Amino acid sequence: MTMTGGCLCGKVRYTCKSDPLLCVTCHCKNCQRQAGSSLSVIIGVPEDAVACEGEVTTYDDTGDSGATVRRQFCGTCGSPVFTRVESPPGMMFIKAGTLDDTSILKPAFHCYTKSKQDWVDLGDIPGFETVPHGL
């Protein structure tokens, strides 16, 4: 499968030549702040499957675990595009809202439900207080 997407203004475009390894909804406070919303939907893909055109700006954040979270966004329009973390190695995350075709999206689970907004209904998708062990 090939997925394509980009930022709001079109200066950052990417192609991913891989099926999604996972799709997750994150409710951590920093994802809420970066998304400007109650949550962030992210798609895990192999790092080497993604080709990016245009320049992303990187902001190094610190996650709840203390690990570095590299938040990458378009420096022109501010759209969050990628998130890179140390674990799992070789994986990066695409911000799902930047996909040209979002019909493939079906989150496998919610993470950081301990900080979700009270009005968010998780439905029938499993939720974890932080990140499931092993991810």
PDB file of C-alpha atoms in Angstrom:
ATOM      1  CA  MET A   1       0.000   0.000   0.000  1.00  0.00           C
ATOM      2  CA  THR A   2       1.130   3.542  -0.706  1.00  0.00           C
ATOM      3  CA  MET A   3      -0.131   6.406   1.445  1.00  0.00           C
ATOM      4  CA  THR A   4       0.338  10.062   0.587  1.00  0.00           C
ATOM      5  CA  GLY A   5      -0.315  13.238   2.483  1.00  0.00           C
ATOM      6  CA  GLY A   6       0.910  16.641   3.477  1.00  0.00           C
ATOM      7  CA  CYS A   7       0.432  19.809   5.429  1.00  0.00           C
ATOM      8  CA  LEU A   8      -2.313  22.414   5.062  1.00  0.00           C
ATOM      9  CA  CYS A   9      -0.365  24.767   2.768  1.00  0.00           C
ATOM     10  CA  GLY A  10       1.166  21.973   0.649  1.00  0.00           C
ATOM     11  CA  LYS A  11       4.826  22.857   1.235  1.00  0.00           C
ATOM     12  CA  VAL A  12       5.410  19.522   3.014  1.00  0.00           C
ATOM     13  CA  ARG A  13       4.340  16.371   1.160  1.00  0.00           C
ATOM     14  CA  TYR A  14       5.166  12.753   1.912  1.00  0.00           C
ATOM     15  CA  THR A  15       4.777   9.283   0.459  1.00  0.00           C
ATOM     16  CA  CYS A  16       4.758   6.160   2.623  1.00  0.00           C
ATOM     17  CA  LYS A  17       5.283   2.835   0.848  1.00  0.00           C
ATOM     18  CA  SER A  18       4.070   0.577   3.643  1.00  0.00           C
ATOM     19  CA  ASP A  19       0.884  -0.610   5.227  1.00  0.00           C
ATOM     20  CA  PRO A  20       0.278   1.028   8.604  1.00  0.00           C
ATOM     21  CA  LEU A  21       1.831  -1.020  11.414  1.00  0.00           C
ATOM     22  CA  LEU A  22      -0.687   0.438  13.848  1.00  0.00           C
ATOM     23  CA  CYS A  23      -3.129   3.279  14.269  1.00  0.00           C
ATOM     24  CA  VAL A  24      -3.492   4.798  17.733  1.00  0.00           C
ATOM     25  CA  THR A  25      -5.387   7.635  19.357  1.00  0.00           C
ATOM     26  CA  CYS A  26      -3.228   9.525  21.871  1.00  0.00           C
ATOM     27  CA  HIS A  27      -4.783  11.601  24.651  1.00  0.00           C
ATOM     28  CA  CYS A  28      -1.573  12.813  26.356  1.00  0.00           C
ATOM     29  CA  LYS A  29      -1.530  16.503  27.271  1.00  0.00           C
ATOM     30  CA  ASN A  30       1.311  17.331  24.892  1.00  0.00           C
ATOM     31  CA  CYS A  31      -0.445  15.719  21.904  1.00  0.00           C
ATOM     32  CA  GLN A  32      -3.580  17.650  22.844  1.00  0.00           C
ATOM     33  CA  ARG A  33      -1.581  20.879  22.893  1.00  0.00           C
ATOM     34  CA  GLN A  34       0.189  20.187  19.615  1.00  0.00           C
ATOM     35  CA  ALA A  35      -3.019  19.138  17.852  1.00  0.00           C
ATOM     36  CA  GLY A  36      -5.027  21.977  19.360  1.00  0.00           C
ATOM     37  CA  SER A  37      -7.666  19.342  20.021  1.00  0.00           C
ATOM     38  CA  SER A  38      -8.730  16.686  22.504  1.00  0.00           C
ATOM     39  CA  LEU A  39      -6.562  13.963  20.956  1.00  0.00           C
ATOM     40  CA  SER A  40      -4.148  13.053  18.191  1.00  0.00           C
ATOM     41  CA  VAL A  41      -4.591  10.117  15.808  1.00  0.00           C
ATOM     42  CA  ILE A  42      -1.232   8.716  14.715  1.00  0.00           C
ATOM     43  CA  ILE A  43      -0.200   5.944  12.336  1.00  0.00           C
ATOM     44  CA  GLY A  44       2.952   3.926  13.017  1.00  0.00           C
ATOM     45  CA  VAL A  45       4.999   3.131   9.907  1.00  0.00           C
ATOM     46  CA  PRO A  46       8.563   1.974   9.190  1.00  0.00           C
ATOM     47  CA  GLU A  47      10.848   5.011   9.131  1.00  0.00           C
ATOM     48  CA  ASP A  48      12.578   3.873   5.951  1.00  0.00           C
ATOM     49  CA  ALA A  49       9.245   3.637   4.072  1.00  0.00           C
ATOM     50  CA  VAL A  50       8.625   7.403   4.224  1.00  0.00           C
ATOM     51  CA  ALA A  51       9.929   9.935   1.707  1.00  0.00           C
ATOM     52  CA  CYS A  52       9.310  13.602   2.473  1.00  0.00           C
ATOM     53  CA  GLU A  53       9.409  16.608   0.145  1.00  0.00           C
ATOM     54  CA  GLY A  54       9.721  20.024   1.726  1.00  0.00           C
ATOM     55  CA  GLU A  55      11.251  20.993   5.014  1.00  0.00           C
ATOM     56  CA  VAL A  56       9.798  20.148   8.401  1.00  0.00           C
ATOM     57  CA  THR A  57      10.607  22.050  11.567  1.00  0.00           C
ATOM     58  CA  THR A  58      11.402  19.887  14.591  1.00  0.00           C
ATOM     59  CA  TYR A  59      10.510  20.605  18.195  1.00  0.00           C
ATOM     60  CA  ASP A  60      12.062  18.230  20.741  1.00  0.00           C
ATOM     61  CA  ASP A  61       9.552  17.570  23.483  1.00  0.00           C
ATOM     62  CA  THR A  62       9.822  15.335  26.553  1.00  0.00           C
ATOM     63  CA  GLY A  63       7.196  12.624  26.914  1.00  0.00           C
ATOM     64  CA  ASP A  64       5.721  11.307  30.160  1.00  0.00           C
ATOM     65  CA  SER A  65       8.356   8.555  30.164  1.00  0.00           C
ATOM     66  CA  GLY A  66      11.156  11.132  30.037  1.00  0.00           C
ATOM     67  CA  ALA A  67      12.088  10.114  26.485  1.00  0.00           C
ATOM     68  CA  THR A  68      12.497  12.645  23.686  1.00  0.00           C
ATOM     69  CA  VAL A  69       9.501  13.089  21.388  1.00  0.00           C
ATOM     70  CA  ARG A  70      10.456  14.789  18.121  1.00  0.00           C
ATOM     71  CA  ARG A  71       7.415  16.676  16.872  1.00  0.00           C
ATOM     72  CA  GLN A  72       7.774  17.654  13.230  1.00  0.00           C
ATOM     73  CA  PHE A  73       5.577  20.236  11.547  1.00  0.00           C
ATOM     74  CA  CYS A  74       5.425  22.600   8.583  1.00  0.00           C
ATOM     75  CA  GLY A  75       7.259  25.810   9.444  1.00  0.00           C
ATOM     76  CA  THR A  76       4.939  27.806   7.187  1.00  0.00           C
ATOM     77  CA  CYS A  77       1.404  26.709   8.124  1.00  0.00           C
ATOM     78  CA  GLY A  78       2.198  24.950  11.430  1.00  0.00           C
ATOM     79  CA  SER A  79       0.489  21.655  10.544  1.00  0.00           C
ATOM     80  CA  PRO A  80       1.838  18.775  12.655  1.00  0.00           C
ATOM     81  CA  VAL A  81       2.997  16.066  10.226  1.00  0.00           C
ATOM     82  CA  PHE A  82       5.257  13.493  11.954  1.00  0.00           C
ATOM     83  CA  THR A  83       6.184  12.319  15.430  1.00  0.00           C
ATOM     84  CA  ARG A  84       9.423  10.436  16.026  1.00  0.00           C
ATOM     85  CA  VAL A  85      10.233   8.546  19.214  1.00  0.00           C
ATOM     86  CA  GLU A  86      13.088   6.294  20.321  1.00  0.00           C
ATOM     87  CA  SER A  87      10.893   3.257  20.895  1.00  0.00           C
ATOM     88  CA  PRO A  88       9.965   1.214  19.038  1.00  0.00           C
ATOM     89  CA  PRO A  89      13.181   1.610  17.013  1.00  0.00           C
ATOM     90  CA  GLY A  90      12.774   2.095  13.272  1.00  0.00           C
ATOM     91  CA  MET A  91       9.181   3.312  13.579  1.00  0.00           C
ATOM     92  CA  MET A  92       7.827   6.807  13.120  1.00  0.00           C
ATOM     93  CA  PHE A  93       4.309   8.177  13.340  1.00  0.00           C
ATOM     94  CA  ILE A  94       2.335  10.077  10.723  1.00  0.00           C
ATOM     95  CA  LYS A  95      -0.342  12.469  11.958  1.00  0.00           C
ATOM     96  CA  ALA A  96      -3.459  10.845  10.505  1.00  0.00           C
ATOM     97  CA  GLY A  97      -5.202  14.104   9.656  1.00  0.00           C
ATOM     98  CA  THR A  98      -2.487  14.829   7.078  1.00  0.00           C
ATOM     99  CA  LEU A  99      -3.330  11.766   4.953  1.00  0.00           C
ATOM    100  CA  ASP A 100      -4.911  12.400   1.558  1.00  0.00           C
ATOM    101  CA  ASP A 101      -7.165   9.356   2.112  1.00  0.00           C
ATOM    102  CA  THR A 102      -8.269   8.758   5.703  1.00  0.00           C
ATOM    103  CA  SER A 103     -10.630   5.874   4.850  1.00  0.00           C
ATOM    104  CA  ILE A 104      -8.047   3.333   6.061  1.00  0.00           C
ATOM    105  CA  LEU A 105      -8.093   4.661   9.624  1.00  0.00           C
ATOM    106  CA  LYS A 106      -9.297   2.428  12.437  1.00  0.00           C
ATOM    107  CA  PRO A 107      -7.503   3.044  15.733  1.00  0.00           C
ATOM    108  CA  ALA A 108      -6.455  -0.172  17.502  1.00  0.00           C
ATOM    109  CA  PHE A 109      -6.446   1.458  20.936  1.00  0.00           C
ATOM    110  CA  HIS A 110      -6.418   4.699  22.881  1.00  0.00           C
ATOM    111  CA  CYS A 111      -3.322   5.591  24.908  1.00  0.00           C
ATOM    112  CA  TYR A 112      -2.958   8.071  27.778  1.00  0.00           C
ATOM    113  CA  THR A 113      -6.625   7.804  28.688  1.00  0.00           C
ATOM    114  CA  LYS A 114      -5.617   9.071  32.148  1.00  0.00           C
ATOM    115  CA  SER A 115      -5.466  12.556  30.613  1.00  0.00           C
ATOM    116  CA  LYS A 116      -8.316  12.353  28.099  1.00  0.00           C
ATOM    117  CA  GLN A 117     -10.970  15.040  28.102  1.00  0.00           C
ATOM    118  CA  ASP A 118     -13.956  13.992  30.241  1.00  0.00           C
ATOM    119  CA  TRP A 119     -16.416  14.378  27.372  1.00  0.00           C
ATOM    120  CA  VAL A 120     -14.495  12.054  24.992  1.00  0.00           C
ATOM    121  CA  ASP A 121     -16.245   8.692  24.541  1.00  0.00           C
ATOM    122  CA  LEU A 122     -13.801   5.877  23.778  1.00  0.00           C
ATOM    123  CA  GLY A 123     -16.527   3.691  22.295  1.00  0.00           C
ATOM    124  CA  ASP A 124     -15.601   0.040  21.842  1.00  0.00           C
ATOM    125  CA  ILE A 125     -11.899   0.726  21.224  1.00  0.00           C
ATOM    126  CA  PRO A 126      -9.664  -0.438  24.125  1.00  0.00           C
ATOM    127  CA  GLY A 127      -7.996   2.234  26.235  1.00  0.00           C
ATOM    128  CA  PHE A 128      -4.780   2.293  28.271  1.00  0.00           C
ATOM    129  CA  GLU A 129      -3.861   4.718  31.062  1.00  0.00           C
ATOM    130  CA  THR A 130      -0.440   5.258  29.445  1.00  0.00           C
ATOM    131  CA  VAL A 131       1.184   3.223  26.633  1.00  0.00           C
ATOM    132  CA  PRO A 132       0.707  -0.555  26.505  1.00  0.00           C
ATOM    133  CA  HIS A 133       3.754  -2.516  27.677  1.00  0.00           C
ATOM    134  CA  GLY A 134       5.973  -3.513  24.767  1.00  0.00           C
ATOM    135  CA  LEU A 135       5.233  -0.519  22.586  1.00  0.00           C
TER     136      LEU A 135
END
